[in-house]
PDB file of C-alpha atoms in Angstrom:
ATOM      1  CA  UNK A  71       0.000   0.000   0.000  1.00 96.00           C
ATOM      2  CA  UNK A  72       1.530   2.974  -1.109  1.00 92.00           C
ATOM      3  CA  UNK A  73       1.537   5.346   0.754  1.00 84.00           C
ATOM      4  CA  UNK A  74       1.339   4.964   4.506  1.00 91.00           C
ATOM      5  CA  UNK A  75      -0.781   7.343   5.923  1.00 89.00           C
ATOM      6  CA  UNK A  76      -3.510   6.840   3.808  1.00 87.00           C
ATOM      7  CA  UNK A  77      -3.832   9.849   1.230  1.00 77.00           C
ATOM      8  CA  UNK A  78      -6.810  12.360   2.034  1.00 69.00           C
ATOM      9  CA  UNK A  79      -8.067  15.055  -0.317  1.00 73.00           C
ATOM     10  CA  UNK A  80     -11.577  15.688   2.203  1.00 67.00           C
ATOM     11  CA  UNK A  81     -11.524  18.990   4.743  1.00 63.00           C
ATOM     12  CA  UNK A  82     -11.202  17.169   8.019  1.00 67.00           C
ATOM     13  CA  UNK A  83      -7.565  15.936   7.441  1.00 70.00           C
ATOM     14  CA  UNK A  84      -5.649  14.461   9.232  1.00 66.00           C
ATOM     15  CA  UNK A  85      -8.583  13.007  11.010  1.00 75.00           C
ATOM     16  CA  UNK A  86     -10.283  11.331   7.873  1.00 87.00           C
ATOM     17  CA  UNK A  87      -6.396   9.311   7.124  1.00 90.00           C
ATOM     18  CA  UNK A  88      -7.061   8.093  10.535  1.00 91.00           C
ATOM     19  CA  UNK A  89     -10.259   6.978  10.216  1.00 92.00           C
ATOM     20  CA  UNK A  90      -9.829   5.291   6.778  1.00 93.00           C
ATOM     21  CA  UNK A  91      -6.165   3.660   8.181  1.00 95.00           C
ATOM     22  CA  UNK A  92      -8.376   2.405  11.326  1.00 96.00           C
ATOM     23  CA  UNK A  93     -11.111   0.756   8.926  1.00 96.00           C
ATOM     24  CA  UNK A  94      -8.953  -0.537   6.521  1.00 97.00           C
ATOM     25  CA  UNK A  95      -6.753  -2.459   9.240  1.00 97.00           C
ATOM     26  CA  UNK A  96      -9.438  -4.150  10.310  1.00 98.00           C
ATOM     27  CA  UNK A  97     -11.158  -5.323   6.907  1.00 98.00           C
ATOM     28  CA  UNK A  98      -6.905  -6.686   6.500  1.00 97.00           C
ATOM     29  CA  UNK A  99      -6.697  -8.165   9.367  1.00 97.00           C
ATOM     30  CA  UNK A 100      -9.987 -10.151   9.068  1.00 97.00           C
ATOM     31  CA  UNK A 101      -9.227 -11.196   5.167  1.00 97.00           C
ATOM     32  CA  UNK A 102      -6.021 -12.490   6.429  1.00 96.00           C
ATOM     33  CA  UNK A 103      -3.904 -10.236   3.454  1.00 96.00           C
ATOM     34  CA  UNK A 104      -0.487 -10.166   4.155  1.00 94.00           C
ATOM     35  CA  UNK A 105       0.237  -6.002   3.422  1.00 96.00           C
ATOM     36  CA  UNK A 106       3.366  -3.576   3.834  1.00 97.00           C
ATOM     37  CA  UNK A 107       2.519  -0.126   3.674  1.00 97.00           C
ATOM     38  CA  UNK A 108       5.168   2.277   2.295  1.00 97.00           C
ATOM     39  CA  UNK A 109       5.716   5.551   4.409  1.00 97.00           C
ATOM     40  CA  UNK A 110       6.257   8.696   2.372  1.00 94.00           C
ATOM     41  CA  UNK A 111       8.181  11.145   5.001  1.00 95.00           C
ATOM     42  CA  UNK A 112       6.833  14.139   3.884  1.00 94.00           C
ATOM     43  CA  UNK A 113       3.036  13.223   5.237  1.00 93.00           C
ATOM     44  CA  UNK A 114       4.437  12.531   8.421  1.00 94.00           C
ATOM     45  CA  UNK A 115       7.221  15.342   9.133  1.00 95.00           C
ATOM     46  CA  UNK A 116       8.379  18.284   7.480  1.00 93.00           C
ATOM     47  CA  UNK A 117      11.607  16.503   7.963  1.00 89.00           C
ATOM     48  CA  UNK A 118      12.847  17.263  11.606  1.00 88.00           C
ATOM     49  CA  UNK A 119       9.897  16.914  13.786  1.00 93.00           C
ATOM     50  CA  UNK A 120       7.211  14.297  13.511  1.00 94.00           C
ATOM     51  CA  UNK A 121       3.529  15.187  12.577  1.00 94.00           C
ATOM     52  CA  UNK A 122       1.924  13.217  15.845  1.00 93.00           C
ATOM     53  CA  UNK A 123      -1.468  12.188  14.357  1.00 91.00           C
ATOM     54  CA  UNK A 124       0.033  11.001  11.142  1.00 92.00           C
ATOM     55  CA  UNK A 125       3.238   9.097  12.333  1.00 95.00           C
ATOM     56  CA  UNK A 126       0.552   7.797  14.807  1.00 96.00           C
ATOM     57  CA  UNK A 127      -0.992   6.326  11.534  1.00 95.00           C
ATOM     58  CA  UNK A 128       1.963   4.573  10.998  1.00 97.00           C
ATOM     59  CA  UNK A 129       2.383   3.276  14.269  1.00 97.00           C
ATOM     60  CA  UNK A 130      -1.134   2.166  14.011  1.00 97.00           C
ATOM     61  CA  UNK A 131      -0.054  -0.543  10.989  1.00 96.00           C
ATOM     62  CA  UNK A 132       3.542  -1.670  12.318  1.00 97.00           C
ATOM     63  CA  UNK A 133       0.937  -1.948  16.009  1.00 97.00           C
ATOM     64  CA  UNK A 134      -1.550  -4.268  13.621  1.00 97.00           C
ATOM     65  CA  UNK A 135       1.373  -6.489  12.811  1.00 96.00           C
ATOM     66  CA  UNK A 136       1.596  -5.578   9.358  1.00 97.00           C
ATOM     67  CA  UNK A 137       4.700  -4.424   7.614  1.00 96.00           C
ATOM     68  CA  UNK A 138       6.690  -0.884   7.055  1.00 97.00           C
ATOM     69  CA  UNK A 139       8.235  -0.063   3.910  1.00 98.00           C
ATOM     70  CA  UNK A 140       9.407   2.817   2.752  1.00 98.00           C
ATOM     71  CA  UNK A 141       8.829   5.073  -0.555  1.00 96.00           C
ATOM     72  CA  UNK A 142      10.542   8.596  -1.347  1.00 96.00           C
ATOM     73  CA  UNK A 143      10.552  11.167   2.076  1.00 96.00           C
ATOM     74  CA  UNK A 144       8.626  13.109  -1.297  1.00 96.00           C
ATOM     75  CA  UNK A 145       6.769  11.281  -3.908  1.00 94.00           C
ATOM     76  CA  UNK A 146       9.025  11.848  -7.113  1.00 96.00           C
ATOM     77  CA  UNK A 147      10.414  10.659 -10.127  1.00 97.00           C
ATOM     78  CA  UNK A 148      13.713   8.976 -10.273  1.00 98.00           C
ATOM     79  CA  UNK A 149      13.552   9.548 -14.141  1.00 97.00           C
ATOM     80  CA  UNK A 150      13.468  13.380 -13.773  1.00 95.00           C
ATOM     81  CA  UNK A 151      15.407  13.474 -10.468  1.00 97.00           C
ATOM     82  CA  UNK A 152      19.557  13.391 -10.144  1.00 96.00           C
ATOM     83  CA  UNK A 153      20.807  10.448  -8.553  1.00 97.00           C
ATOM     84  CA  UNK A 154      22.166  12.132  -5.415  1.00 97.00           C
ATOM     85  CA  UNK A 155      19.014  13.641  -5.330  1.00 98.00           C
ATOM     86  CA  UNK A 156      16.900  10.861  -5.298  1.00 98.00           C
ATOM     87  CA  UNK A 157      18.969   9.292  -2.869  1.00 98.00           C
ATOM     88  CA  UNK A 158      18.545  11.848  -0.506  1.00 98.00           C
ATOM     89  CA  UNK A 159      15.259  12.157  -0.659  1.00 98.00           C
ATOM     90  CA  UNK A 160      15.244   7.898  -0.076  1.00 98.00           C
ATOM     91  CA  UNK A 161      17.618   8.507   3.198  1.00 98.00           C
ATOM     92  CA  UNK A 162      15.831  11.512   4.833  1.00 97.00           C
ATOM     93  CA  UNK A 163      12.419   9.111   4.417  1.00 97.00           C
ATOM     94  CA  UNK A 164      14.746   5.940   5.688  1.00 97.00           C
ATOM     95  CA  UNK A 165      15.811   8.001   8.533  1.00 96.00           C
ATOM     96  CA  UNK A 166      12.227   9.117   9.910  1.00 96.00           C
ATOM     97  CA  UNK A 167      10.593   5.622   9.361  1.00 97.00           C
ATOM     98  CA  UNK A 168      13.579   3.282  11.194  1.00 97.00           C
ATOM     99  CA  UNK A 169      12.523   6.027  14.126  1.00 96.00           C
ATOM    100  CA  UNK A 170       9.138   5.171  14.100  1.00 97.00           C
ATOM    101  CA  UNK A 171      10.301   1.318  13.866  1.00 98.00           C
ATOM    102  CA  UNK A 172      13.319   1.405  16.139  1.00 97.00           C
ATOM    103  CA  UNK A 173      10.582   2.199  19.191  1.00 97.00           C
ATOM    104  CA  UNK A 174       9.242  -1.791  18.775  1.00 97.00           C
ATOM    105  CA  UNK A 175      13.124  -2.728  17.986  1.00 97.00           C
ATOM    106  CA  UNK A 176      11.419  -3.773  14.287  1.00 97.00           C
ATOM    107  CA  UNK A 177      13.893  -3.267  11.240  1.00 96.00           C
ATOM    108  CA  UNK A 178      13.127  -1.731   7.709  1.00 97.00           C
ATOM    109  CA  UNK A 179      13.471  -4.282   4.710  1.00 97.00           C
ATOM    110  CA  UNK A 180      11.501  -3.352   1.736  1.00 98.00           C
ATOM    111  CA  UNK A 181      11.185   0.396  -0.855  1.00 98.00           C
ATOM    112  CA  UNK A 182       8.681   1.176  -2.923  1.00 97.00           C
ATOM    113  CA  UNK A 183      10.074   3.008  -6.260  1.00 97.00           C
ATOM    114  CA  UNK A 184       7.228   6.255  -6.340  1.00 95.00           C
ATOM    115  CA  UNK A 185       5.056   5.952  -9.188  1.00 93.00           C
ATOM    116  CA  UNK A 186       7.061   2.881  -9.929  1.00 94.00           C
ATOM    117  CA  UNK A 187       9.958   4.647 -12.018  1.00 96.00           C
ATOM    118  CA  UNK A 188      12.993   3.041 -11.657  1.00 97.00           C
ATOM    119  CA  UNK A 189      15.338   6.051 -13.596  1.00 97.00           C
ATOM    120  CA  UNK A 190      15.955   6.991 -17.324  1.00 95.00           C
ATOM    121  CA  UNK A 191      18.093   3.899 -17.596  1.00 95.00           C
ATOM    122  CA  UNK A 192      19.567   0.570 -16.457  1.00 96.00           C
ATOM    123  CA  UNK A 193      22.908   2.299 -15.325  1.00 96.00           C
ATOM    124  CA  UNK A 194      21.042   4.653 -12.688  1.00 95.00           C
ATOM    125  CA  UNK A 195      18.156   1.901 -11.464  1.00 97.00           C
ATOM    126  CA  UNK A 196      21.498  -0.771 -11.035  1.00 98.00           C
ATOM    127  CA  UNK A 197      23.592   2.091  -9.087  1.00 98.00           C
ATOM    128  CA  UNK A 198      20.277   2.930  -6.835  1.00 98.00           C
ATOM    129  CA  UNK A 199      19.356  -0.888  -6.957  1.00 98.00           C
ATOM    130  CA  UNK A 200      23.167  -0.465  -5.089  1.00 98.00           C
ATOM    131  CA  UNK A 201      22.685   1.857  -2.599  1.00 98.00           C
ATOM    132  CA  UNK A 202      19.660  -0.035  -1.150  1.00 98.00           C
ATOM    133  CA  UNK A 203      21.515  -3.127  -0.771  1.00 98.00           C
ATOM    134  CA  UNK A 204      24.380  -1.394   1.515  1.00 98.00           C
ATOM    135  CA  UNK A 205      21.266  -0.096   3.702  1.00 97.00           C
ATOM    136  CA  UNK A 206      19.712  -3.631   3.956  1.00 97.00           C
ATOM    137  CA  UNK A 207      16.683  -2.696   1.637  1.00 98.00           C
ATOM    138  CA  UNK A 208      15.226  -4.473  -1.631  1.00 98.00           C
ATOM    139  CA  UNK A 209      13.110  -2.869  -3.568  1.00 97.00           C
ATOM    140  CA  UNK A 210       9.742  -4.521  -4.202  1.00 96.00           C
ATOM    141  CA  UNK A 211       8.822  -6.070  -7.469  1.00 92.00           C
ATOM    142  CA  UNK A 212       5.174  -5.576  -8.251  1.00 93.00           C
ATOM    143  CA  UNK A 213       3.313  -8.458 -10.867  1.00 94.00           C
ATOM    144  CA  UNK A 214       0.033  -6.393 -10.619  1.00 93.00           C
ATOM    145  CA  UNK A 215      -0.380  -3.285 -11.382  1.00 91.00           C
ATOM    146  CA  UNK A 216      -3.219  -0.685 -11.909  1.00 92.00           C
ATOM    147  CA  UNK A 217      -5.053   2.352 -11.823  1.00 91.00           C
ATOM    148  CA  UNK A 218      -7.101   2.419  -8.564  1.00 94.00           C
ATOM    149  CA  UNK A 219      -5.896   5.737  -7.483  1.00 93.00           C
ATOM    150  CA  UNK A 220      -7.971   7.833 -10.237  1.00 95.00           C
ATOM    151  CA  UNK A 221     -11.118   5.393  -9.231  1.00 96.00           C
ATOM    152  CA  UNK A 222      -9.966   6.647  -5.610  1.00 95.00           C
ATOM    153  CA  UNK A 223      -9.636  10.320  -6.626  1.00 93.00           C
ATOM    154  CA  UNK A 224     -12.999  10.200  -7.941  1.00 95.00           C
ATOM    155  CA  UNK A 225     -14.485   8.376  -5.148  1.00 95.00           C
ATOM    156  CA  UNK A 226     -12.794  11.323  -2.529  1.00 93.00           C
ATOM    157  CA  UNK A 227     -14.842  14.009  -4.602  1.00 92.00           C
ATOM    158  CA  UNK A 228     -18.022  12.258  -4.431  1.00 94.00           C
ATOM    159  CA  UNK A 229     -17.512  11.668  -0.656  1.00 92.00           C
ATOM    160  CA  UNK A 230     -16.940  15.378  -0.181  1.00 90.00           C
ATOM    161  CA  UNK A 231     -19.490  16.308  -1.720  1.00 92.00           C
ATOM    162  CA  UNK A 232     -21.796  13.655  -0.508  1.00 93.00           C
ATOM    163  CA  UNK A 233     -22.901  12.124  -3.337  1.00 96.00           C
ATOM    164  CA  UNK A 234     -24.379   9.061  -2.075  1.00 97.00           C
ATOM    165  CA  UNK A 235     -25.018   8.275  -5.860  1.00 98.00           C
ATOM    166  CA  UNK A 236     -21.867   8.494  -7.478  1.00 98.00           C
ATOM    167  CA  UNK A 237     -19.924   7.020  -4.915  1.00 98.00           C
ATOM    168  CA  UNK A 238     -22.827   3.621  -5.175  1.00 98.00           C
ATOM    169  CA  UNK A 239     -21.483   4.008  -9.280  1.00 98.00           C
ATOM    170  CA  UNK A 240     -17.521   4.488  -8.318  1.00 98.00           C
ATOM    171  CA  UNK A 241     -17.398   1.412  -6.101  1.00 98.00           C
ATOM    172  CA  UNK A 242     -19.554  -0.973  -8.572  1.00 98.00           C
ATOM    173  CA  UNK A 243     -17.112   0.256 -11.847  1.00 98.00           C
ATOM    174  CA  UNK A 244     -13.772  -0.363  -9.604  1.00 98.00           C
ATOM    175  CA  UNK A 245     -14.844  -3.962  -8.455  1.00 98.00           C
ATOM    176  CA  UNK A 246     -15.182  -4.434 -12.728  1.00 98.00           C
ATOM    177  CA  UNK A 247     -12.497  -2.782 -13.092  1.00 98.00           C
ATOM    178  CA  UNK A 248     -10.604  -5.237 -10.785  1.00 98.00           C
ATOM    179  CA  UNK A 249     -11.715  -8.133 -12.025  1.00 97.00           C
ATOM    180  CA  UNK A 250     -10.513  -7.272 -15.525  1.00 97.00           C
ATOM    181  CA  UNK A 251      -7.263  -6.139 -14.322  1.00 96.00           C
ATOM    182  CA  UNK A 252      -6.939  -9.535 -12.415  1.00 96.00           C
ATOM    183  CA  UNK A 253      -8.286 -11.049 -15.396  1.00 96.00           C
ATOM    184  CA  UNK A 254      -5.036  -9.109 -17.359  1.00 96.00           C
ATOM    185  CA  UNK A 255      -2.166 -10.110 -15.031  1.00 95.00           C
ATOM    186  CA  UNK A 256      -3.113 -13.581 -14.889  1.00 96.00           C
ATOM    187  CA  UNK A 257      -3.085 -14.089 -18.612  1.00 96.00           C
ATOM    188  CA  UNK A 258       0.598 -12.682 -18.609  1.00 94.00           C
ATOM    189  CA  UNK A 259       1.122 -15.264 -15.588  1.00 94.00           C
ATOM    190  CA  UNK A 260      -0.103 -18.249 -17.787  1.00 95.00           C
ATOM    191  CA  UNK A 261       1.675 -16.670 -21.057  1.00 96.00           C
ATOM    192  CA  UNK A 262       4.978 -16.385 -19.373  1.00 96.00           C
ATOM    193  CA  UNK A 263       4.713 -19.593 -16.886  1.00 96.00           C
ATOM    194  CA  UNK A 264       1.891 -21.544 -18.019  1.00 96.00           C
ATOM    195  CA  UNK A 265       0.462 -21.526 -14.809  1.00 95.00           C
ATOM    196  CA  UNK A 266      -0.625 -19.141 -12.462  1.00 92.00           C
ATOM    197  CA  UNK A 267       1.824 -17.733  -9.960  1.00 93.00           C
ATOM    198  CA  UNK A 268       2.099 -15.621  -6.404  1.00 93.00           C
ATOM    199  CA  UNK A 269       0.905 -11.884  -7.282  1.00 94.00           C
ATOM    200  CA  UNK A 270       2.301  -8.582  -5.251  1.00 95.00           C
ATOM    201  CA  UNK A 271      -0.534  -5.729  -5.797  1.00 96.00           C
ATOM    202  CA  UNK A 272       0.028  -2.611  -5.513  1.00 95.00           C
ATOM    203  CA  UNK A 273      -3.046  -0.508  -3.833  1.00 96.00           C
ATOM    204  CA  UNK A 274      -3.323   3.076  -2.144  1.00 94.00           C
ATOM    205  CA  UNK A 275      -4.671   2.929   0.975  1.00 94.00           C
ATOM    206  CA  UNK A 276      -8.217   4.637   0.094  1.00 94.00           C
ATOM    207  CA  UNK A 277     -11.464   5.397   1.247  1.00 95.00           C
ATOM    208  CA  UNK A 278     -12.404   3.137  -1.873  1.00 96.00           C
ATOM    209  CA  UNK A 279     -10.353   0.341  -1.245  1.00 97.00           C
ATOM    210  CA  UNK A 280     -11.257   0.365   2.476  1.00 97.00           C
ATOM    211  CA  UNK A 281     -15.223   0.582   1.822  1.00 97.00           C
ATOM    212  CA  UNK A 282     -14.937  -2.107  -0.612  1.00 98.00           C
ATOM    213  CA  UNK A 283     -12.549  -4.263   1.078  1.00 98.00           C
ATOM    214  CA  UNK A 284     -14.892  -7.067   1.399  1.00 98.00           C
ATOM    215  CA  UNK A 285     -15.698  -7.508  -1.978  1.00 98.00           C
ATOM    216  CA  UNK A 286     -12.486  -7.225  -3.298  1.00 98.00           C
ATOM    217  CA  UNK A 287     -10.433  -8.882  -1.338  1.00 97.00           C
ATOM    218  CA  UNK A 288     -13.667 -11.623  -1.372  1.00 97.00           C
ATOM    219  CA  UNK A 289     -13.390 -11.832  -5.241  1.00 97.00           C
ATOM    220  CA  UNK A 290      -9.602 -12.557  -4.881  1.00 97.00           C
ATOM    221  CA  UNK A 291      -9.905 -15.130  -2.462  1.00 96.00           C
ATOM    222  CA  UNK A 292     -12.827 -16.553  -4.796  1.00 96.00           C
ATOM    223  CA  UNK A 293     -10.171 -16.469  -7.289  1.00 95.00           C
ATOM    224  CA  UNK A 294      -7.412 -19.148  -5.622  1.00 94.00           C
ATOM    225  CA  UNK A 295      -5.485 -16.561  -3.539  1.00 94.00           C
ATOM    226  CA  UNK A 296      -4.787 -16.677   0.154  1.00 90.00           C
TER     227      UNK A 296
END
């Protein structure tokens, strides 16, 4: 889940990320899905001091058992960012989150490239690829990848605006939209493998997801997937 706290666009933030990260730990915990959430630093400091209700967020999900990953301390592009850059942006993030983690003696293992860009070209992505290794990280590997967020954007507005309506017609068209993206990876599993293999989905942690965690997560399970 990218990116720990849960992003909010509504007028009561932070309160509404707390709400949603509450709700959606549950609906995790109780479909058994095995989740890290990737913190993004900025959300939850402006880089000295911690924000308490949001790195409480985070504290709430390493608390729930689930994992803490980190993305970028901000959410840019390696391809338009200098290396030393982007690595300082990864450290300043590293540095806040193995604070947060350090208080339950838990260690940091996984990043989360943002918006999945990896760098112009092999040469940068194998020097960063690097850099992780000598601070104990991997980078994770998604198989399944999608769209949600601009399903989730839309569903935010609705929600603002209380539109019982739209938000009845965002959730139905992002469960099909699901399906048919599950329906998309798999044939690339079966293509590639001839079988169907382990998938790593990547999500934001939204209202959408989180009100429609039961049939989602329900429809994978119905699927083969535990």
């Amino acid at each position: 889940f990218v990116s720990i706290p849960p992003v909010d666009r509504t007028a009561n933030a932070p309160r509404d990320s707390d709400a949603t990260a509450r709700l959606l730990i549950e609906k995790l915990k109780s479909h058994k899905v095995p989740a890290v959430g990737f913190v993004q630093g900025g959300m939850i400091s402006d880089g000295e001091k911690l924000y308490p209700v949001r790195a409480n967020i985070v504290r709430l999900w390493r608390d729930a058992g689930f994992e803490i990953g980190i993305g970028g301390y901000k959410h840019i592009w390696f391809y338009d960012t200098p290396f030393e850059e982007y690595v300082a942006n990864t450290e300043k993030n590293e540095r806040l989150t193995r604070q947060i983690l350090a208080e339950k003696n838990l260690s940091l293992r996984y990043f989360s490239y943002p918006y999945l860009n990896t760098g112009k070209n092999a040469e940068d992505r194998d020097k960063f690829e690097a850099w992780l290794k000598q601070r104990g990280l991997t980078s994770v590997k998604y198989t399944f990848d999608n769209q949600e967020w601009m399903y989730s954007y839309a569903y935010d507005a609705a929600r603002n605006d209380n539109d019982v309506s739209a938000m009845d017609e965002i959730r139905a068209a992002f469960l099909d939209y699901m399906t048919k993206m599950l329906d998309h990876y798999e044939a690339y599993s079966r293509e590639i493998f001839g079988r169907d293999i382990a998938q790593t989905m990547v999500l934001t942690p939204s209202r959408l997801v989180t009100d429609t965690a039961d049939e989602l997560f329900g429809m994978i399970e119905k699927r083969g997937y535990r």
